[in-house]
Amino acid sequence: MGRFWRWVGLSGAIALLILWLTAPASPAAKLPEPRSHPLPAALQQLTAPMPVGQAASDSPEDYFDAIEPTPVGALVWSRFPVTVAIQDNDDSQWRQSVRGAIADWAVYFPLVEAADPDTADIVVMRSRPPRTIRIDREQRRLIIPDAQHGQARYTFYLERHPPPHLAHRFTLYLNPDQPPHRIQGTARHELGHALGLWGHSPNPNDALYPSQVSDPPPISRRDLRTLRRVYQAPTRLGWPIQP
C-alpha cells in the first residue's frame, strides 16, 4: 500500500482545563481523581477479523504505547450509546460513506446516529479540516501545514445534570473531495479518535494508521485491543465532581 496525503491532525481544546487543573482548589468544586470506568460490554469480546494477508505475529497485539496523554486521562465515554450527528442535510454519497463508517464501529461499540448536532456526543462536519498557521519568528516565515483529509478535535465542558461531571464532545472534519471509499476510511479513522484512540498506529493494516493508503484498512484486532486498554485506563471524565 502506498502513502498519499497525511491523514489526521489531532487537536484538543484544553487551555481552560489546564488552568482549572493547575489553579488552587476552588472551595466550590473539585475535579475527581482519575479512575477507570467499568469496561463496556461491547469491548469484552473482540471478534474483528484479521485483515487479509496479515499474520498475527506481524506486530504487537496493540499500540497502546502510542496513545497520547491528556490532562484528564483517557478520552473515554461512560454513558452509552455514544451519539453521532452528521451535519449534512442532503442524502449524499458523502453522508452514506460516513454512515458506513458509523456502522463499521457500531459492530464493536455502542454507537448510534443522532439527528441533533447540538446534543450529539460527536458531530461530523462536511468540511475541509481547519489549518492552524504558525509563525516561525527565528526564520521569519509562516508555517502552513499540509492539507488534510480529516481531523478530530475535542472540547471539555461541565455537564450539570445530576450528578455534575466533566464531559467532552468531539467535532470531526472530513474533506468531501475524496472518493467514497476513502471518505468512509477517513471517517472510520476519525471516529476511532473520537471513541478514545487518541494516537496513531505504526501499522498500515490498522484503521488508526496516520497516512491515507490506497485501500483504507478495516477496523483491526489491534485497533480493538488498543481501544479496550484505553477503556481500562483511568480518567477524570464522567465521574462526579466533588463539592
mmCIF file of C-alpha atoms in Angstrom:
data_model
loop_
_atom_site.group_PDB
_atom_site.id
_atom_site.type_symbol
_atom_site.label_atom_id
_atom_site.label_comp_id
_atom_site.label_asym_id
_atom_site.label_seq_id
_atom_site.Cartn_x
_atom_site.Cartn_y
_atom_site.Cartn_z
ATOM 1 C CA MET A 1 0.000 0.000 0.000
ATOM 2 C CA GLY A 2 1.297 3.425 -0.888
ATOM 3 C CA ARG A 3 1.145 6.552 1.229
ATOM 4 C CA PHE A 4 -0.718 9.590 -0.047
ATOM 5 C CA TRP A 5 -1.640 12.658 1.985
ATOM 6 C CA ARG A 6 -1.016 12.958 5.673
ATOM 7 C CA TRP A 7 -4.325 11.828 7.113
ATOM 8 C CA VAL A 8 -5.113 13.194 10.534
ATOM 9 C CA GLY A 9 -4.379 16.120 12.771
ATOM 10 C CA LEU A 10 -5.110 15.653 16.465
ATOM 11 C CA SER A 11 -6.249 18.758 18.276
ATOM 12 C CA GLY A 12 -7.714 19.308 21.723
ATOM 13 C CA ALA A 13 -9.238 22.416 23.246
ATOM 14 C CA ILE A 14 -7.680 22.104 26.680
ATOM 15 C CA ALA A 15 -6.445 25.557 27.716
ATOM 16 C CA LEU A 16 -9.263 26.278 30.164
ATOM 17 C CA LEU A 17 -8.993 22.814 31.625
ATOM 18 C CA ILE A 18 -5.255 23.206 32.182
ATOM 19 C CA LEU A 19 -5.923 26.409 34.105
ATOM 20 C CA TRP A 20 -8.535 24.576 36.177
ATOM 21 C CA LEU A 21 -6.224 21.660 36.918
ATOM 22 C CA THR A 22 -3.237 23.814 37.855
ATOM 23 C CA ALA A 23 -5.074 26.537 39.788
ATOM 24 C CA PRO A 24 -5.556 26.314 43.571
ATOM 25 C CA ALA A 25 -8.511 24.163 44.535
ATOM 26 C CA SER A 26 -11.807 26.013 44.383
ATOM 27 C CA PRO A 27 -13.974 25.989 47.513
ATOM 28 C CA ALA A 28 -16.983 25.303 45.248
ATOM 29 C CA ALA A 29 -15.820 22.311 43.200
ATOM 30 C CA LYS A 30 -13.011 19.817 42.829
ATOM 31 C CA LEU A 31 -12.230 17.575 39.891
ATOM 32 C CA PRO A 32 -12.324 13.874 40.727
ATOM 33 C CA GLU A 33 -9.180 11.790 40.890
ATOM 34 C CA PRO A 34 -8.615 9.708 37.736
ATOM 35 C CA ARG A 35 -10.028 6.188 37.916
ATOM 36 C CA SER A 36 -11.303 3.576 35.488
ATOM 37 C CA HIS A 37 -14.917 3.105 34.450
ATOM 38 C CA PRO A 38 -16.397 -0.379 34.013
ATOM 39 C CA LEU A 39 -15.409 -1.836 30.655
ATOM 40 C CA PRO A 40 -18.257 -1.502 28.103
ATOM 41 C CA ALA A 41 -19.809 -4.883 27.427
ATOM 42 C CA ALA A 42 -19.250 -4.454 23.688
ATOM 43 C CA LEU A 43 -15.470 -4.404 24.209
ATOM 44 C CA GLN A 44 -15.321 -7.510 26.345
ATOM 45 C CA GLN A 45 -15.398 -9.771 23.299
ATOM 46 C CA LEU A 46 -13.223 -8.885 20.344
ATOM 47 C CA THR A 47 -14.272 -10.528 17.107
ATOM 48 C CA ALA A 48 -12.754 -8.239 14.476
ATOM 49 C CA PRO A 49 -11.421 -10.250 11.505
ATOM 50 C CA MET A 50 -7.695 -10.169 10.827
ATOM 51 C CA PRO A 51 -7.042 -8.158 7.614
ATOM 52 C CA VAL A 52 -6.225 -10.322 4.595
ATOM 53 C CA GLY A 53 -2.529 -11.087 4.348
ATOM 54 C CA GLN A 54 -1.700 -10.053 7.911
ATOM 55 C CA ALA A 55 -0.329 -12.718 10.215
ATOM 56 C CA ALA A 56 -0.885 -12.490 13.941
ATOM 57 C CA SER A 57 2.877 -12.352 14.538
ATOM 58 C CA ASP A 58 3.467 -9.370 12.214
ATOM 59 C CA SER A 59 3.195 -6.810 15.015
ATOM 60 C CA PRO A 60 2.415 -6.455 18.721
ATOM 61 C CA GLU A 61 -1.147 -7.097 19.861
ATOM 62 C CA ASP A 62 -1.877 -3.383 20.329
ATOM 63 C CA TYR A 63 -0.378 0.101 20.071
ATOM 64 C CA PHE A 64 -1.437 1.375 23.475
ATOM 65 C CA ASP A 65 2.019 2.920 23.977
ATOM 66 C CA ALA A 66 1.228 5.310 21.102
ATOM 67 C CA ILE A 67 -1.892 6.720 22.791
ATOM 68 C CA GLU A 68 -1.216 10.337 23.754
ATOM 69 C CA PRO A 69 -1.909 11.509 27.323
ATOM 70 C CA THR A 70 -4.361 14.312 28.092
ATOM 71 C CA PRO A 71 -4.884 16.417 31.247
ATOM 72 C CA VAL A 72 -7.971 14.361 32.128
ATOM 73 C CA GLY A 73 -6.526 10.928 31.458
ATOM 74 C CA ALA A 74 -8.160 8.623 28.914
ATOM 75 C CA LEU A 75 -10.646 10.196 26.472
ATOM 76 C CA VAL A 76 -13.359 7.627 27.113
ATOM 77 C CA TRP A 77 -17.147 7.699 27.184
ATOM 78 C CA SER A 78 -19.021 6.468 30.234
ATOM 79 C CA ARG A 79 -22.638 6.911 29.079
ATOM 80 C CA PHE A 80 -23.927 4.834 26.208
ATOM 81 C CA PRO A 81 -24.786 4.695 23.421
ATOM 82 C CA VAL A 82 -22.454 7.373 22.111
ATOM 83 C CA THR A 83 -24.323 9.532 19.592
ATOM 84 C CA VAL A 84 -23.054 10.822 16.241
ATOM 85 C CA ALA A 85 -24.693 13.597 14.209
ATOM 86 C CA ILE A 86 -23.811 14.134 10.534
ATOM 87 C CA GLN A 87 -24.013 17.809 9.634
ATOM 88 C CA ASP A 88 -25.093 17.393 6.031
ATOM 89 C CA ASN A 89 -28.770 17.730 5.144
ATOM 90 C CA ASP A 90 -28.504 16.091 1.729
ATOM 91 C CA ASP A 91 -28.796 12.345 1.263
ATOM 92 C CA SER A 92 -25.433 12.424 -0.476
ATOM 93 C CA GLN A 93 -22.809 9.815 -1.180
ATOM 94 C CA TRP A 94 -20.616 11.617 1.373
ATOM 95 C CA ARG A 95 -23.286 11.098 4.029
ATOM 96 C CA GLN A 96 -23.693 7.455 3.084
ATOM 97 C CA SER A 97 -19.942 6.938 3.374
ATOM 98 C CA VAL A 98 -19.959 8.436 6.873
ATOM 99 C CA ARG A 99 -22.890 6.213 7.805
ATOM 100 C CA GLY A 100 -20.872 3.255 6.583
ATOM 101 C CA ALA A 101 -18.054 4.191 8.983
ATOM 102 C CA ILE A 102 -20.529 4.533 11.863
ATOM 103 C CA ALA A 103 -21.857 1.070 11.045
ATOM 104 C CA ASP A 104 -18.303 -0.306 10.972
ATOM 105 C CA TRP A 105 -17.681 0.829 14.546
ATOM 106 C CA ALA A 106 -21.184 0.008 15.776
ATOM 107 C CA VAL A 107 -20.374 -3.691 15.354
ATOM 108 C CA TYR A 108 -17.931 -3.388 18.262
ATOM 109 C CA PHE A 109 -19.041 -0.295 20.175
ATOM 110 C CA PRO A 110 -22.406 1.170 21.350
ATOM 111 C CA LEU A 111 -22.590 3.896 18.697
ATOM 112 C CA VAL A 112 -25.736 5.311 17.045
ATOM 113 C CA GLU A 113 -26.594 8.128 14.651
ATOM 114 C CA ALA A 114 -28.457 11.110 16.116
ATOM 115 C CA ALA A 115 -30.411 13.874 14.383
ATOM 116 C CA ASP A 116 -29.488 16.868 16.551
ATOM 117 C CA PRO A 117 -25.865 18.070 16.343
ATOM 118 C CA ASP A 118 -26.421 20.355 19.337
ATOM 119 C CA THR A 119 -26.857 17.413 21.699
ATOM 120 C CA ALA A 120 -24.771 14.735 19.976
ATOM 121 C CA ASP A 121 -21.530 13.494 21.516
ATOM 122 C CA ILE A 122 -19.763 13.539 18.146
ATOM 123 C CA VAL A 123 -20.523 15.869 15.225
ATOM 124 C CA VAL A 124 -19.206 15.085 11.741
ATOM 125 C CA MET A 125 -18.706 18.148 9.531
ATOM 126 C CA ARG A 126 -18.629 18.082 5.739
ATOM 127 C CA SER A 127 -15.715 20.472 5.611
ATOM 128 C CA ARG A 128 -12.033 20.708 4.922
ATOM 129 C CA PRO A 129 -10.171 20.483 8.242
ATOM 130 C CA PRO A 130 -9.147 23.893 9.598
ATOM 131 C CA ARG A 131 -5.455 24.613 9.292
ATOM 132 C CA THR A 132 -3.591 26.410 12.070
ATOM 133 C CA ILE A 133 -0.917 28.697 10.654
ATOM 134 C CA ARG A 134 2.102 29.222 12.899
ATOM 135 C CA ILE A 135 4.795 31.900 12.834
ATOM 136 C CA ASP A 136 8.452 30.853 12.933
ATOM 137 C CA ARG A 137 9.936 34.021 14.417
ATOM 138 C CA GLU A 138 13.516 32.821 14.170
ATOM 139 C CA GLN A 139 13.235 32.098 10.435
ATOM 140 C CA ARG A 140 10.736 34.923 9.860
ATOM 141 C CA ARG A 141 8.300 32.757 7.955
ATOM 142 C CA LEU A 142 4.813 31.352 8.131
ATOM 143 C CA ILE A 143 4.379 27.611 8.643
ATOM 144 C CA ILE A 144 1.291 26.405 6.795
ATOM 145 C CA PRO A 145 0.505 22.714 7.396
ATOM 146 C CA ASP A 146 -0.296 20.380 4.523
ATOM 147 C CA ALA A 147 -3.908 19.845 3.539
ATOM 148 C CA GLN A 148 -5.558 17.033 5.460
ATOM 149 C CA HIS A 149 -8.338 14.631 4.642
ATOM 150 C CA GLY A 150 -9.690 14.552 8.196
ATOM 151 C CA GLN A 151 -9.241 15.977 11.642
ATOM 152 C CA ALA A 152 -10.634 15.291 15.123
ATOM 153 C CA ARG A 153 -10.972 17.966 17.801
ATOM 154 C CA TYR A 154 -12.331 17.672 21.315
ATOM 155 C CA THR A 155 -13.648 20.135 23.878
ATOM 156 C CA PHE A 156 -14.443 19.721 27.566
ATOM 157 C CA TYR A 157 -17.487 21.109 29.344
ATOM 158 C CA LEU A 158 -19.230 20.835 32.679
ATOM 159 C CA GLU A 159 -22.322 18.621 32.478
ATOM 160 C CA ARG A 160 -24.670 19.954 35.140
ATOM 161 C CA HIS A 161 -27.277 17.203 35.006
ATOM 162 C CA PRO A 162 -27.012 15.338 38.307
ATOM 163 C CA PRO A 163 -24.535 14.373 39.256
ATOM 164 C CA PRO A 164 -22.422 17.223 37.779
ATOM 165 C CA HIS A 165 -19.374 15.845 35.980
ATOM 166 C CA LEU A 166 -16.693 16.741 33.474
ATOM 167 C CA ALA A 167 -17.714 15.684 29.955
ATOM 168 C CA HIS A 168 -16.402 16.072 26.429
ATOM 169 C CA ARG A 169 -17.550 16.375 22.834
ATOM 170 C CA PHE A 170 -15.822 15.718 19.538
ATOM 171 C CA THR A 171 -16.017 17.512 16.213
ATOM 172 C CA LEU A 172 -14.772 15.655 13.143
ATOM 173 C CA TYR A 173 -13.905 17.447 9.906
ATOM 174 C CA LEU A 174 -13.981 15.357 6.725
ATOM 175 C CA ASN A 175 -12.822 16.725 3.392
ATOM 176 C CA PRO A 176 -15.574 15.931 0.864
ATOM 177 C CA ASP A 177 -13.152 15.974 -2.078
ATOM 178 C CA GLN A 178 -12.331 12.260 -1.826
ATOM 179 C CA PRO A 179 -13.681 9.101 -3.458
ATOM 180 C CA PRO A 180 -16.478 7.478 -1.411
ATOM 181 C CA HIS A 181 -14.376 4.564 -0.144
ATOM 182 C CA ARG A 182 -11.702 6.965 1.117
ATOM 183 C CA ILE A 183 -14.298 9.178 2.792
ATOM 184 C CA GLN A 184 -15.514 6.092 4.630
ATOM 185 C CA GLY A 185 -11.934 5.189 5.537
ATOM 186 C CA THR A 186 -11.219 8.708 6.776
ATOM 187 C CA ALA A 187 -14.460 8.749 8.788
ATOM 188 C CA ARG A 188 -13.617 5.337 10.262
ATOM 189 C CA HIS A 189 -10.206 6.656 11.308
ATOM 190 C CA GLU A 190 -11.544 9.889 12.826
ATOM 191 C CA LEU A 191 -14.308 8.040 14.672
ATOM 192 C CA GLY A 192 -11.595 5.868 16.180
ATOM 193 C CA HIS A 193 -10.026 9.012 17.654
ATOM 194 C CA ALA A 194 -13.406 10.185 18.938
ATOM 195 C CA LEU A 195 -14.093 6.844 20.627
ATOM 196 C CA GLY A 196 -10.835 7.065 22.580
ATOM 197 C CA LEU A 197 -7.916 6.150 20.319
ATOM 198 C CA TRP A 198 -6.085 9.459 20.781
ATOM 199 C CA GLY A 199 -2.967 8.436 18.923
ATOM 200 C CA HIS A 200 -1.839 6.573 15.825
ATOM 201 C CA SER A 201 -0.795 3.063 14.925
ATOM 202 C CA PRO A 202 2.512 2.488 13.119
ATOM 203 C CA ASN A 203 0.934 -0.417 11.212
ATOM 204 C CA PRO A 204 -0.711 0.353 7.811
ATOM 205 C CA ASN A 205 -3.130 -2.543 8.375
ATOM 206 C CA ASP A 206 -4.845 -0.675 11.242
ATOM 207 C CA ALA A 207 -7.653 1.856 10.837
ATOM 208 C CA LEU A 208 -5.688 4.317 13.002
ATOM 209 C CA TYR A 209 -2.644 4.387 10.727
ATOM 210 C CA PRO A 210 -1.816 8.110 10.288
ATOM 211 C CA SER A 211 -1.402 8.252 6.498
ATOM 212 C CA GLN A 212 -4.020 7.587 3.883
ATOM 213 C CA VAL A 213 -3.404 4.436 1.853
ATOM 214 C CA SER A 214 -4.797 3.301 -1.490
ATOM 215 C CA ASP A 215 -7.191 0.844 0.152
ATOM 216 C CA PRO A 216 -8.270 2.104 3.616
ATOM 217 C CA PRO A 217 -7.982 -0.766 6.123
ATOM 218 C CA PRO A 218 -10.921 -2.051 8.184
ATOM 219 C CA ILE A 219 -11.030 -1.943 11.960
ATOM 220 C CA SER A 220 -8.384 -4.422 13.056
ATOM 221 C CA ARG A 221 -7.920 -6.593 16.107
ATOM 222 C CA ARG A 222 -5.094 -4.279 17.128
ATOM 223 C CA ASP A 223 -7.430 -1.263 16.944
ATOM 224 C CA LEU A 224 -9.932 -3.020 19.193
ATOM 225 C CA ARG A 225 -7.370 -4.372 21.624
ATOM 226 C CA THR A 226 -5.918 -0.885 21.950
ATOM 227 C CA LEU A 227 -9.384 0.601 22.471
ATOM 228 C CA ARG A 228 -10.069 -1.969 25.162
ATOM 229 C CA ARG A 229 -6.907 -0.982 27.011
ATOM 230 C CA VAL A 230 -7.851 2.702 26.713
ATOM 231 C CA TYR A 231 -11.207 1.953 28.371
ATOM 232 C CA GLN A 232 -9.393 0.225 31.207
ATOM 233 C CA ALA A 233 -7.243 3.329 31.812
ATOM 234 C CA PRO A 234 -8.036 5.982 34.454
ATOM 235 C CA THR A 235 -9.830 9.205 33.560
ATOM 236 C CA ARG A 236 -11.444 12.225 35.202
ATOM 237 C CA LEU A 237 -14.255 12.199 32.623
ATOM 238 C CA GLY A 238 -17.674 11.037 33.737
ATOM 239 C CA TRP A 239 -17.016 10.910 37.474
ATOM 240 C CA PRO A 240 -18.998 13.181 39.838
ATOM 241 C CA ILE A 241 -17.359 16.468 40.717
ATOM 242 C CA GLN A 242 -16.939 16.808 44.440
ATOM 243 C CA PRO A 243 -18.423 19.929 46.097
#
